[in-house]
C-alpha cells in the first residue's frame, strides 16, 4: 500500500529515531513510486537538504534497500549517479486459503515475483488441519526459495475467505469453508517453527483490494473492489489506506440487503446481494441443471470460458443472464457508491473476464441509482490481476512495515555505521 | 527540539519547522483530551525530554493557547504547576443551512460555546440569496461577539443539507433546498468582506458526525452517524478521521436501496431508505392526514413531543409505527455495518428523542441482519447533542488546523520569541 507523500507525521512516540525511520521510508516509497533518480532530485522533490538526502541514501544502501543505478540523462553539468531500489534484499509473502484452492506468493521490494504457487483442493473435505498442512508445505518451499536467494522475508500474510479477527489473527467465521473460531496463524506458526517470519491473517478480498490499490495511480487512493466468486466479498481503500473497520470485518459486501423479497442466502437471510450476483446466480440463470457448465469437476476458469464462448456466439439465454447479473451488480454497487463515494469501482474475481458482457448493464444501473450526478464521478474498472490478486495483496501487506520504517531491515554485515553524511 | 546525541544530523529548516509545529499540536491535543497536567507528566506521557516539553509549553503560552493551572495534587516532592488550555484565545465557527432553519455556533479551544444562534425560515421560499443574507447577518453577529472577547476566529465551516463539492466549496445539489451548483462559500465571502476568516462548506450530516466523534473516547474513532430528519443523511468516522469520499459525497445514506418494490422517493427512485425511515414515513404510519401532528406550523420538536407523548400513553398505532421505523433503521443499518464494521452506530436527528421506543426493534433487526456474530461487536447509541450537532461539528472542523499546527495562531504582542527553553 502506498503511503501519502508529504510531511512526515510525528506521533506520540516521536523521537529522533522515529523521525529518521520515517524519513528513510519516505525516500524508499518515493523511489518505488517514481523510479530511479539522483540524490539532488530526491532532495528537491522531498523538501530535504542535500546533506540529509545523502545521509538517508547512504543508510538505505547499508541496509541493502537501494543501490546505484545508471547515470541520469539530460542533467545539467556532470551526470549524477541515480539511486534505485535494490529489490532482492527483502520480500513480502502472501498466502490464500479458499474453498477450492490454496496459494502462495513472494514479491520483492521492487515488485518482482520471487516465487508463486497455487494448488487446487477441497477445503471443506480436508478440514482445517489438512488445509493448514498443505499450506505449510507450500510456505516451507517459499521460505527455502527466498533463503536461497539471500532475501529477507518481512512477514507472511494469509488471506482467508471469511471474517477474520485481525487483532488476534483468528478466523472468526468462514461460512463457505465451514470453519469458525480457528486460530489459523498460531497453527501455522506451530507448524513452521519459531524461525518463521511473523504470520498475520486478513480477509482475502481486502488483500485483493490492496493489490488493486498498490500502484502510484492517485485515482486508486479511493477505491472499492467487488470480488465475485461463489460468495461475494470486497475491499475498501480510503485515502490510500485499506479500511478494515473496527474488528477487521468491513466490506462484507455479499450480505448487504438488495431485495427483502429475494432468494434465500446461504447465510440464512433473504435477498443478500450474493444471491443476485454470486457465481451460482449466473449459472442458475444461464444454464439448465444438467448443463455441462455445472459439472462440479470443472475449474472456475473452464466454466467462465464456456460462458464467454456462448455469450460471444450471441446465445440469448446467456446474454440475458449476464444482463441480469450486471444490473444486479449496478444496483448494489450504487448503494456502496452512495455510502463511500470512491473514485474507482473495480470488479474482480469472476466478473473480470466477463467485462464485455457486464459493463453496459452495470453502468446503466449505477447511473440510475447513484444520487450524485454523473455516477458521482465514480468510474468502473475490471481487474486485470486475475486469481493472484489476494496473494499479491498479502505480499504487499507483509512488506508494508519496511516501507514505513526501513530500519526494520538490518544493515548488511560489514556496512559502516554512524557518522555517514 | 532536542539535538541528537553523537553525529550532528542535518535536517532542512522546513522539516525542523514542520516537526516543531507537529510537536506543538501534539501537546495541545494531549492537554485537550486528557486535561491539565504538569510539564514533567506531559514529557513522560509524550516521550519528550523535559527540556523539549518546557520549550513547547513556553511557545504555546506565548501564542496564548495554554496557561498555568492549579498545582498538581498528590505529586511527590514540591507540587508542580500544571498547564491547561487557554480556551478563549481562539475559536472555530460553525454554521448550518437547512430546509427550515439556519444556525451558527462559535466554540473555543477549551470547548466552551462563545455564542450560538438558530433561526427558523423557509429556505425554498427565500431562495439562495435570501438565505445567505440571513446567514451573513448572523455570522456578522458571531464575528462581532468573538472580536469583543479578543478571540481569534480560526475559520468558518458551513454545513449544508445536500451534496457539497468540498474541493471548490460549492453546493453541487441540495434536493430538499432546491438548489444546485451554488458557490455558497464565495457568496458568503463577498458579503462578509475580505477580513472574514476562511469559509468552507461541508455536508451537515458529516459535520454532525464530527461533533459525535469530537471526544477522546477511543470507541468513537470508528463510528457511523445516521441522521434522520425529513431526509436521511449520515457521516462516517474511520480510524478517527471523517470519511468524506473522493468528492465529498460519501455517507448519502438516505438513498441506499432497501426495497426495490418500495415507495417512490423524492429523488425519483423507488425504495430508498429515506422512504422507510424519514420523518414523513413515521408521520404517515402514525397519523391520519388531518391529525394535528401534521400541522405544518408545528416545529420538529413539537411534533416529536406529540409522538413521544402518545407512545408513552401506549397508543397502539403510534407504537406500531415506531416499531416499523425501528425495524427499517435496523435493516439499512445492517448493510452499513456489513460494509463499514464500526464500533458505534449513533442515531441522531429525530431518532434521538425516540430512543425508548426505537432501540429494541433497531437492535433486533441489526442482530438478525449483520453477518458478523453479535452485531459484529457494533453497539447502538442515540445522540445526546440534539439540534446543535451540525454547527458544533462545523466549529470543530474550523478549529482543527490549529490543533494540528498551533503556529497558525500568532504570538501575543510582547511575547518573547526564540531561544526559549
PDB file of N, CA and C in Angstrom, chain A residues 10 12 14 16 23 47-49 52 163 218 236 238-239 241 243-252 255-261 269 335-336 338-341 343 368-372 376 419 421, chain B residues 2 7 10-12 15 23 46-47 163 218 236 238-239 241 243-253 255-261 269 335-336 338-341 343 368-373 376:
ATOM      1  N   UNK A  10       4.360  13.093  12.919  1.00  0.00           N
ATOM      2  CA  UNK A  10       5.077  12.763  14.141  1.00  0.00           C
ATOM      3  C   UNK A  10       4.054  12.334  15.179  1.00  0.00           C
ATOM      4  N   UNK A  12       3.004  10.195  19.053  1.00  0.00           N
ATOM      5  CA  UNK A  12       3.336  10.334  20.473  1.00  0.00           C
ATOM      6  C   UNK A  12       4.706   9.756  20.783  1.00  0.00           C
ATOM      7  N   UNK A  14       7.219   9.978  19.186  1.00  0.00           N
ATOM      8  CA  UNK A  14       8.192  10.665  18.337  1.00  0.00           C
ATOM      9  C   UNK A  14       9.506  10.918  19.041  1.00  0.00           C
ATOM     10  N   UNK A  16      13.954  11.263  17.758  1.00  0.00           N
ATOM     11  CA  UNK A  16      14.818  11.391  16.597  1.00  0.00           C
ATOM     12  C   UNK A  16      14.835  10.116  15.760  1.00  0.00           C
ATOM     13  N   UNK A  23      11.741   9.290   7.669  1.00  0.00           N
ATOM     14  CA  UNK A  23      12.401   9.900   6.515  1.00  0.00           C
ATOM     15  C   UNK A  23      12.967   8.834   5.577  1.00  0.00           C
ATOM     16  N   UNK A  47      11.779  17.956  -0.317  1.00  0.00           N
ATOM     17  CA  UNK A  47      11.961  19.092   0.577  1.00  0.00           C
ATOM     18  C   UNK A  47      13.022  18.849   1.629  1.00  0.00           C
ATOM     19  N   UNK A  48      14.021  18.030   1.304  1.00  0.00           N
ATOM     20  CA  UNK A  48      15.099  17.743   2.250  1.00  0.00           C
ATOM     21  C   UNK A  48      16.352  18.497   1.817  1.00  0.00           C
ATOM     22  N   UNK A  49      17.249  18.748   2.759  1.00  0.00           N
ATOM     23  CA  UNK A  49      18.543  19.289   2.368  1.00  0.00           C
ATOM     24  C   UNK A  49      19.306  18.198   1.626  1.00  0.00           C
ATOM     25  N   UNK A  52      20.970  15.863   4.073  1.00  0.00           N
ATOM     26  CA  UNK A  52      20.055  14.880   4.658  1.00  0.00           C
ATOM     27  C   UNK A  52      19.740  13.777   3.659  1.00  0.00           C
ATOM     28  N   UNK A 163     -14.671 -14.068   7.647  1.00  0.00           N
ATOM     29  CA  UNK A 163     -14.433 -12.977   8.595  1.00  0.00           C
ATOM     30  C   UNK A 163     -13.215 -13.299   9.439  1.00  0.00           C
ATOM     31  N   UNK A 218      -2.981   7.944  -8.519  1.00  0.00           N
ATOM     32  CA  UNK A 218      -3.704   8.646  -7.456  1.00  0.00           C
ATOM     33  C   UNK A 218      -5.196   8.321  -7.436  1.00  0.00           C
ATOM     34  N   UNK A 236     -12.146  -2.074   0.638  1.00  0.00           N
ATOM     35  CA  UNK A 236     -12.293  -0.626   0.565  1.00  0.00           C
ATOM     36  C   UNK A 236     -10.919  -0.003   0.782  1.00  0.00           C
ATOM     37  N   UNK A 238      -9.540   3.785   1.356  1.00  0.00           N
ATOM     38  CA  UNK A 238      -9.992   5.162   1.566  1.00  0.00           C
ATOM     39  C   UNK A 238      -8.778   6.032   1.842  1.00  0.00           C
ATOM     40  N   UNK A 239      -8.604   7.046   1.029  1.00  0.00           N
ATOM     41  CA  UNK A 239      -7.474   7.952   1.198  1.00  0.00           C
ATOM     42  C   UNK A 239      -6.149   7.180   1.254  1.00  0.00           C
ATOM     43  N   UNK A 241      -5.537   4.132   2.201  1.00  0.00           N
ATOM     44  CA  UNK A 241      -5.342   3.103   3.221  1.00  0.00           C
ATOM     45  C   UNK A 241      -6.484   2.089   3.190  1.00  0.00           C
ATOM     46  N   UNK A 243      -9.466   0.154   4.428  1.00  0.00           N
ATOM     47  CA  UNK A 243     -10.430   0.368   5.516  1.00  0.00           C
ATOM     48  C   UNK A 243     -10.903  -1.002   5.970  1.00  0.00           C
ATOM     49  N   UNK A 244     -10.450  -1.432   7.135  1.00  0.00           N
ATOM     50  CA  UNK A 244     -10.768  -2.773   7.621  1.00  0.00           C
ATOM     51  C   UNK A 244     -11.906  -2.756   8.631  1.00  0.00           C
ATOM     52  N   UNK A 245     -12.252  -1.573   9.139  1.00  0.00           N
ATOM     53  CA  UNK A 245     -13.275  -1.499  10.179  1.00  0.00           C
ATOM     54  C   UNK A 245     -12.667  -1.758  11.532  1.00  0.00           C
ATOM     55  N   UNK A 246     -13.503  -1.625  12.549  1.00  0.00           N
ATOM     56  CA  UNK A 246     -13.030  -1.727  13.921  1.00  0.00           C
ATOM     57  C   UNK A 246     -12.504  -3.128  14.250  1.00  0.00           C
ATOM     58  N   UNK A 247     -13.143  -4.169  13.698  1.00  0.00           N
ATOM     59  CA  UNK A 247     -12.756  -5.537  14.041  1.00  0.00           C
ATOM     60  C   UNK A 247     -12.161  -6.280  12.855  1.00  0.00           C
ATOM     61  N   UNK A 248     -11.967  -5.568  11.740  1.00  0.00           N
ATOM     62  CA  UNK A 248     -11.446  -6.232  10.545  1.00  0.00           C
ATOM     63  C   UNK A 248     -12.537  -6.842   9.684  1.00  0.00           C
ATOM     64  N   UNK A 249     -13.783  -6.481   9.933  1.00  0.00           N
ATOM     65  CA  UNK A 249     -14.902  -7.122   9.251  1.00  0.00           C
ATOM     66  C   UNK A 249     -15.604  -6.215   8.240  1.00  0.00           C
ATOM     67  N   UNK A 250     -14.985  -5.141   7.865  1.00  0.00           N
ATOM     68  CA  UNK A 250     -15.616  -4.254   6.881  1.00  0.00           C
ATOM     69  C   UNK A 250     -15.662  -4.941   5.510  1.00  0.00           C
ATOM     70  N   UNK A 251     -16.436  -4.323   4.616  1.00  0.00           N
ATOM     71  CA  UNK A 251     -16.510  -4.765   3.213  1.00  0.00           C
ATOM     72  C   UNK A 251     -17.082  -6.163   3.048  1.00  0.00           C
ATOM     73  N   UNK A 252     -17.993  -6.579   3.955  1.00  0.00           N
ATOM     74  CA  UNK A 252     -18.726  -7.829   3.753  1.00  0.00           C
ATOM     75  C   UNK A 252     -19.887  -7.555   2.788  1.00  0.00           C
ATOM     76  N   UNK A 255     -23.359  -9.707   1.740  1.00  0.00           N
ATOM     77  CA  UNK A 255     -24.581  -9.824   2.538  1.00  0.00           C
ATOM     78  C   UNK A 255     -25.291  -8.492   2.774  1.00  0.00           C
ATOM     79  N   UNK A 256     -24.993  -7.498   1.935  1.00  0.00           N
ATOM     80  CA  UNK A 256     -25.832  -6.312   2.004  1.00  0.00           C
ATOM     81  C   UNK A 256     -27.181  -6.666   1.378  1.00  0.00           C
ATOM     82  N   UNK A 257     -28.214  -6.063   1.933  1.00  0.00           N
ATOM     83  CA  UNK A 257     -29.581  -6.371   1.505  1.00  0.00           C
ATOM     84  C   UNK A 257     -29.898  -5.644   0.198  1.00  0.00           C
ATOM     85  N   UNK A 258     -30.325  -6.392  -0.818  1.00  0.00           N
ATOM     86  CA  UNK A 258     -30.767  -5.703  -2.034  1.00  0.00           C
ATOM     87  C   UNK A 258     -32.230  -5.965  -2.353  1.00  0.00           C
ATOM     88  N   UNK A 259     -32.828  -6.982  -1.725  1.00  0.00           N
ATOM     89  CA  UNK A 259     -34.232  -7.268  -2.027  1.00  0.00           C
ATOM     90  C   UNK A 259     -34.849  -8.107  -0.914  1.00  0.00           C
ATOM     91  N   UNK A 260     -35.675  -7.464  -0.058  1.00  0.00           N
ATOM     92  CA  UNK A 260     -36.272  -8.199   1.065  1.00  0.00           C
ATOM     93  C   UNK A 260     -37.139  -9.367   0.592  1.00  0.00           C
ATOM     94  N   UNK A 261     -37.625  -9.302  -0.671  1.00  0.00           N
ATOM     95  CA  UNK A 261     -38.437 -10.406  -1.200  1.00  0.00           C
ATOM     96  C   UNK A 261     -37.582 -11.390  -2.013  1.00  0.00           C
ATOM     97  N   UNK A 269     -30.233 -15.625   5.634  1.00  0.00           N
ATOM     98  CA  UNK A 269     -31.098 -14.471   5.405  1.00  0.00           C
ATOM     99  C   UNK A 269     -31.703 -14.547   4.004  1.00  0.00           C
ATOM    100  N   UNK A 335     -25.520   1.505  -3.981  1.00  0.00           N
ATOM    101  CA  UNK A 335     -25.553   1.701  -2.527  1.00  0.00           C
ATOM    102  C   UNK A 335     -24.147   1.953  -1.999  1.00  0.00           C
ATOM    103  N   UNK A 336     -23.182   1.158  -2.455  1.00  0.00           N
ATOM    104  CA  UNK A 336     -21.807   1.342  -1.982  1.00  0.00           C
ATOM    105  C   UNK A 336     -21.238   2.690  -2.407  1.00  0.00           C
ATOM    106  N   UNK A 338     -23.021   5.419  -3.004  1.00  0.00           N
ATOM    107  CA  UNK A 338     -23.698   6.424  -2.174  1.00  0.00           C
ATOM    108  C   UNK A 338     -23.091   6.503  -0.776  1.00  0.00           C
ATOM    109  N   UNK A 339     -22.611   5.371  -0.282  1.00  0.00           N
ATOM    110  CA  UNK A 339     -22.040   5.350   1.071  1.00  0.00           C
ATOM    111  C   UNK A 339     -20.587   5.821   1.077  1.00  0.00           C
ATOM    112  N   UNK A 340     -19.813   5.440   0.055  1.00  0.00           N
ATOM    113  CA  UNK A 340     -18.355   5.621   0.148  1.00  0.00           C
ATOM    114  C   UNK A 340     -17.761   6.597  -0.857  1.00  0.00           C
ATOM    115  N   UNK A 341     -18.490   6.950  -1.916  1.00  0.00           N
ATOM    116  CA  UNK A 341     -18.009   7.952  -2.881  1.00  0.00           C
ATOM    117  C   UNK A 341     -16.575   7.680  -3.345  1.00  0.00           C
ATOM    118  N   UNK A 343     -13.426   6.875  -6.134  1.00  0.00           N
ATOM    119  CA  UNK A 343     -13.071   7.335  -7.473  1.00  0.00           C
ATOM    120  C   UNK A 343     -13.235   6.193  -8.479  1.00  0.00           C
ATOM    121  N   UNK A 368     -28.436   5.209 -12.925  1.00  0.00           N
ATOM    122  CA  UNK A 368     -29.804   5.460 -12.470  1.00  0.00           C
ATOM    123  C   UNK A 368     -29.887   5.566 -10.949  1.00  0.00           C
ATOM    124  N   UNK A 369     -29.032   4.865 -10.237  1.00  0.00           N
ATOM    125  CA  UNK A 369     -29.221   4.711  -8.792  1.00  0.00           C
ATOM    126  C   UNK A 369     -28.279   5.524  -7.905  1.00  0.00           C
ATOM    127  N   UNK A 370     -27.202   6.064  -8.465  1.00  0.00           N
ATOM    128  CA  UNK A 370     -26.318   6.874  -7.631  1.00  0.00           C
ATOM    129  C   UNK A 370     -26.909   8.273  -7.522  1.00  0.00           C
ATOM    130  N   UNK A 371     -26.996   8.784  -6.302  1.00  0.00           N
ATOM    131  CA  UNK A 371     -27.709  10.043  -6.101  1.00  0.00           C
ATOM    132  C   UNK A 371     -26.897  11.237  -6.588  1.00  0.00           C
ATOM    133  N   UNK A 372     -25.573  11.161  -6.525  1.00  0.00           N
ATOM    134  CA  UNK A 372     -24.752  12.257  -7.043  1.00  0.00           C
ATOM    135  C   UNK A 372     -24.784  12.252  -8.569  1.00  0.00           C
ATOM    136  N   UNK A 376     -21.663  10.222  -9.614  1.00  0.00           N
ATOM    137  CA  UNK A 376     -20.825  10.794  -8.568  1.00  0.00           C
ATOM    138  C   UNK A 376     -19.365  10.831  -8.963  1.00  0.00           C
ATOM    139  N   UNK A 419      27.742   8.371  11.634  1.00  0.00           N
ATOM    140  CA  UNK A 419      28.521   9.454  11.045  1.00  0.00           C
ATOM    141  C   UNK A 419      28.403   9.580   9.533  1.00  0.00           C
ATOM    142  N   UNK A 421      27.286  10.810   6.068  1.00  0.00           N
ATOM    143  CA  UNK A 421      26.667  12.060   5.656  1.00  0.00           C
ATOM    144  C   UNK A 421      26.286  11.966   4.200  1.00  0.00           C
TER     145      UNK A 421
ATOM    146  N   UNK B   2      15.263  18.805  20.757  1.00  0.00           N
ATOM    147  CA  UNK B   2      16.470  18.274  21.352  1.00  0.00           C
ATOM    148  C   UNK B   2      17.469  17.935  20.251  1.00  0.00           C
ATOM    149  N   UNK B   7      26.767  12.022  16.168  1.00  0.00           N
ATOM    150  CA  UNK B   7      26.979  12.822  14.966  1.00  0.00           C
ATOM    151  C   UNK B   7      25.834  13.803  14.742  1.00  0.00           C
ATOM    152  N   UNK B  10      21.776  16.678   9.949  1.00  0.00           N
ATOM    153  CA  UNK B  10      21.351  17.899   9.273  1.00  0.00           C
ATOM    154  C   UNK B  10      19.946  17.684   8.738  1.00  0.00           C
ATOM    155  N   UNK B  11      19.050  18.540   9.118  1.00  0.00           N
ATOM    156  CA  UNK B  11      17.680  18.451   8.621  1.00  0.00           C
ATOM    157  C   UNK B  11      17.314  19.806   8.040  1.00  0.00           C
ATOM    158  N   UNK B  12      16.559  19.786   6.959  1.00  0.00           N
ATOM    159  CA  UNK B  12      16.182  21.048   6.325  1.00  0.00           C
ATOM    160  C   UNK B  12      15.364  21.907   7.289  1.00  0.00           C
ATOM    161  N   UNK B  15      11.760  21.146   7.414  1.00  0.00           N
ATOM    162  CA  UNK B  15      11.430  19.964   8.194  1.00  0.00           C
ATOM    163  C   UNK B  15      11.408  20.284   9.680  1.00  0.00           C
ATOM    164  N   UNK B  23       4.882  18.833  16.962  1.00  0.00           N
ATOM    165  CA  UNK B  23       5.054  18.624  18.400  1.00  0.00           C
ATOM    166  C   UNK B  23       4.166  19.563  19.213  1.00  0.00           C
ATOM    167  N   UNK B  46       4.362  11.849  26.579  1.00  0.00           N
ATOM    168  CA  UNK B  46       4.555  12.051  25.140  1.00  0.00           C
ATOM    169  C   UNK B  46       5.937  11.599  24.670  1.00  0.00           C
ATOM    170  N   UNK B  47       6.739  11.058  25.589  1.00  0.00           N
ATOM    171  CA  UNK B  47       8.059  10.566  25.191  1.00  0.00           C
ATOM    172  C   UNK B  47       8.994  11.683  24.774  1.00  0.00           C
ATOM    173  N   UNK B 163     -25.468  17.638  -1.257  1.00  0.00           N
ATOM    174  CA  UNK B 163     -24.137  17.221  -1.717  1.00  0.00           C
ATOM    175  C   UNK B 163     -23.260  18.450  -1.892  1.00  0.00           C
ATOM    176  N   UNK B 218     -12.073   6.427  22.742  1.00  0.00           N
ATOM    177  CA  UNK B 218     -11.490   5.669  21.637  1.00  0.00           C
ATOM    178  C   UNK B 218     -12.527   4.896  20.829  1.00  0.00           C
ATOM    179  N   UNK B 236     -19.486   9.298   8.425  1.00  0.00           N
ATOM    180  CA  UNK B 236     -18.630   8.156   8.722  1.00  0.00           C
ATOM    181  C   UNK B 236     -17.342   8.684   9.345  1.00  0.00           C
ATOM    182  N   UNK B 238     -13.761   7.070  10.323  1.00  0.00           N
ATOM    183  CA  UNK B 238     -12.977   5.842  10.209  1.00  0.00           C
ATOM    184  C   UNK B 238     -11.584   6.105  10.759  1.00  0.00           C
ATOM    185  N   UNK B 239     -11.193   5.330  11.753  1.00  0.00           N
ATOM    186  CA  UNK B 239      -9.874   5.490  12.354  1.00  0.00           C
ATOM    187  C   UNK B 239      -9.646   6.946  12.791  1.00  0.00           C
ATOM    188  N   UNK B 241     -10.905   9.728  11.645  1.00  0.00           N
ATOM    189  CA  UNK B 241     -10.998  10.801  10.652  1.00  0.00           C
ATOM    190  C   UNK B 241     -12.319  10.735   9.902  1.00  0.00           C
ATOM    191  N   UNK B 243     -14.674  10.328   6.997  1.00  0.00           N
ATOM    192  CA  UNK B 243     -14.526   9.764   5.654  1.00  0.00           C
ATOM    193  C   UNK B 243     -15.493  10.512   4.744  1.00  0.00           C
ATOM    194  N   UNK B 244     -14.937  11.360   3.887  1.00  0.00           N
ATOM    195  CA  UNK B 244     -15.779  12.194   3.029  1.00  0.00           C
ATOM    196  C   UNK B 244     -15.926  11.624   1.628  1.00  0.00           C
ATOM    197  N   UNK B 245     -15.082  10.649   1.272  1.00  0.00           N
ATOM    198  CA  UNK B 245     -15.089  10.135  -0.095  1.00  0.00           C
ATOM    199  C   UNK B 245     -14.273  11.017  -1.010  1.00  0.00           C
ATOM    200  N   UNK B 246     -14.148  10.568  -2.251  1.00  0.00           N
ATOM    201  CA  UNK B 246     -13.282  11.255  -3.203  1.00  0.00           C
ATOM    202  C   UNK B 246     -13.769  12.666  -3.516  1.00  0.00           C
ATOM    203  N   UNK B 247     -15.090  12.841  -3.581  1.00  0.00           N
ATOM    204  CA  UNK B 247     -15.633  14.147  -3.974  1.00  0.00           C
ATOM    205  C   UNK B 247     -16.366  14.833  -2.827  1.00  0.00           C
ATOM    206  N   UNK B 248     -16.322  14.234  -1.646  1.00  0.00           N
ATOM    207  CA  UNK B 248     -17.049  14.793  -0.504  1.00  0.00           C
ATOM    208  C   UNK B 248     -18.491  14.320  -0.443  1.00  0.00           C
ATOM    209  N   UNK B 249     -18.821  13.267  -1.175  1.00  0.00           N
ATOM    210  CA  UNK B 249     -20.215  12.837  -1.283  1.00  0.00           C
ATOM    211  C   UNK B 249     -20.499  11.512  -0.585  1.00  0.00           C
ATOM    212  N   UNK B 250     -19.608  11.092   0.268  1.00  0.00           N
ATOM    213  CA  UNK B 250     -19.841   9.832   0.971  1.00  0.00           C
ATOM    214  C   UNK B 250     -20.994   9.987   1.966  1.00  0.00           C
ATOM    215  N   UNK B 251     -21.457   8.854   2.484  1.00  0.00           N
ATOM    216  CA  UNK B 251     -22.468   8.813   3.545  1.00  0.00           C
ATOM    217  C   UNK B 251     -23.818   9.391   3.117  1.00  0.00           C
ATOM    218  N   UNK B 252     -24.156   9.257   1.818  1.00  0.00           N
ATOM    219  CA  UNK B 252     -25.506   9.619   1.373  1.00  0.00           C
ATOM    220  C   UNK B 252     -26.435   8.449   1.691  1.00  0.00           C
ATOM    221  N   UNK B 253     -26.634   8.241   2.999  1.00  0.00           N
ATOM    222  CA  UNK B 253     -27.349   7.049   3.444  1.00  0.00           C
ATOM    223  C   UNK B 253     -28.820   7.043   3.038  1.00  0.00           C
ATOM    224  N   UNK B 255     -30.329   7.411   0.440  1.00  0.00           N
ATOM    225  CA  UNK B 255     -30.702   6.848  -0.862  1.00  0.00           C
ATOM    226  C   UNK B 255     -30.097   5.474  -1.122  1.00  0.00           C
ATOM    227  N   UNK B 256     -29.666   4.787  -0.066  1.00  0.00           N
ATOM    228  CA  UNK B 256     -29.309   3.386  -0.285  1.00  0.00           C
ATOM    229  C   UNK B 256     -30.613   2.618  -0.480  1.00  0.00           C
ATOM    230  N   UNK B 257     -30.519   1.597  -1.334  1.00  0.00           N
ATOM    231  CA  UNK B 257     -31.697   0.813  -1.704  1.00  0.00           C
ATOM    232  C   UNK B 257     -32.021  -0.187  -0.602  1.00  0.00           C
ATOM    233  N   UNK B 258     -33.250  -0.155  -0.107  1.00  0.00           N
ATOM    234  CA  UNK B 258     -33.625  -1.200   0.854  1.00  0.00           C
ATOM    235  C   UNK B 258     -34.772  -2.063   0.357  1.00  0.00           C
ATOM    236  N   UNK B 259     -35.483  -1.606  -0.675  1.00  0.00           N
ATOM    237  CA  UNK B 259     -36.602  -2.413  -1.166  1.00  0.00           C
ATOM    238  C   UNK B 259     -36.956  -1.999  -2.591  1.00  0.00           C
ATOM    239  N   UNK B 260     -36.582  -2.831  -3.577  1.00  0.00           N
ATOM    240  CA  UNK B 260     -36.863  -2.472  -4.978  1.00  0.00           C
ATOM    241  C   UNK B 260     -38.358  -2.316  -5.240  1.00  0.00           C
ATOM    242  N   UNK B 261     -39.209  -2.965  -4.394  1.00  0.00           N
ATOM    243  CA  UNK B 261     -40.666  -2.832  -4.576  1.00  0.00           C
ATOM    244  C   UNK B 261     -41.246  -1.738  -3.669  1.00  0.00           C
ATOM    245  N   UNK B 269     -36.278   7.823  -7.461  1.00  0.00           N
ATOM    246  CA  UNK B 269     -36.103   6.379  -7.452  1.00  0.00           C
ATOM    247  C   UNK B 269     -37.167   5.733  -6.567  1.00  0.00           C
ATOM    248  N   UNK B 335     -26.778  -3.207   6.582  1.00  0.00           N
ATOM    249  CA  UNK B 335     -25.961  -3.061   5.371  1.00  0.00           C
ATOM    250  C   UNK B 335     -24.752  -2.182   5.662  1.00  0.00           C
ATOM    251  N   UNK B 336     -24.970  -1.069   6.347  1.00  0.00           N
ATOM    252  CA  UNK B 336     -23.849  -0.169   6.658  1.00  0.00           C
ATOM    253  C   UNK B 336     -22.831  -0.835   7.573  1.00  0.00           C
ATOM    254  N   UNK B 338     -22.289  -4.107   7.783  1.00  0.00           N
ATOM    255  CA  UNK B 338     -21.581  -5.098   6.966  1.00  0.00           C
ATOM    256  C   UNK B 338     -20.510  -4.446   6.095  1.00  0.00           C
ATOM    257  N   UNK B 339     -20.759  -3.217   5.663  1.00  0.00           N
ATOM    258  CA  UNK B 339     -19.799  -2.531   4.790  1.00  0.00           C
ATOM    259  C   UNK B 339     -18.681  -1.889   5.596  1.00  0.00           C
ATOM    260  N   UNK B 340     -18.997  -1.313   6.758  1.00  0.00           N
ATOM    261  CA  UNK B 340     -18.015  -0.455   7.429  1.00  0.00           C
ATOM    262  C   UNK B 340     -17.513  -0.960   8.778  1.00  0.00           C
ATOM    263  N   UNK B 341     -18.195  -1.910   9.394  1.00  0.00           N
ATOM    264  CA  UNK B 341     -17.731  -2.503  10.658  1.00  0.00           C
ATOM    265  C   UNK B 341     -17.334  -1.443  11.682  1.00  0.00           C
ATOM    266  N   UNK B 343     -17.472   0.653  15.416  1.00  0.00           N
ATOM    267  CA  UNK B 343     -17.600   0.279  16.819  1.00  0.00           C
ATOM    268  C   UNK B 343     -18.953   0.751  17.364  1.00  0.00           C
ATOM    269  N   UNK B 368     -30.258  -9.679  13.533  1.00  0.00           N
ATOM    270  CA  UNK B 368     -30.636 -10.683  12.539  1.00  0.00           C
ATOM    271  C   UNK B 368     -29.875 -10.490  11.227  1.00  0.00           C
ATOM    272  N   UNK B 369     -29.517  -9.268  10.894  1.00  0.00           N
ATOM    273  CA  UNK B 369     -29.025  -8.981   9.537  1.00  0.00           C
ATOM    274  C   UNK B 369     -27.531  -8.730   9.416  1.00  0.00           C
ATOM    275  N   UNK B 370     -26.832  -8.508  10.523  1.00  0.00           N
ATOM    276  CA  UNK B 370     -25.382  -8.313  10.418  1.00  0.00           C
ATOM    277  C   UNK B 370     -24.721  -9.679  10.330  1.00  0.00           C
ATOM    278  N   UNK B 371     -23.843  -9.847   9.357  1.00  0.00           N
ATOM    279  CA  UNK B 371     -23.298 -11.173   9.094  1.00  0.00           C
ATOM    280  C   UNK B 371     -22.282 -11.583  10.160  1.00  0.00           C
ATOM    281  N   UNK B 372     -21.572 -10.626  10.735  1.00  0.00           N
ATOM    282  CA  UNK B 372     -20.616 -10.962  11.798  1.00  0.00           C
ATOM    283  C   UNK B 372     -21.383 -11.313  13.068  1.00  0.00           C
ATOM    284  N   UNK B 373     -20.818 -12.172  13.909  1.00  0.00           N
ATOM    285  CA  UNK B 373     -21.545 -12.588  15.119  1.00  0.00           C
ATOM    286  C   UNK B 373     -21.742 -11.428  16.095  1.00  0.00           C
ATOM    287  N   UNK B 376     -21.513  -7.983  15.051  1.00  0.00           N
ATOM    288  CA  UNK B 376     -20.154  -7.604  14.682  1.00  0.00           C
ATOM    289  C   UNK B 376     -19.498  -6.724  15.731  1.00  0.00           C
TER     290      UNK B 376
END
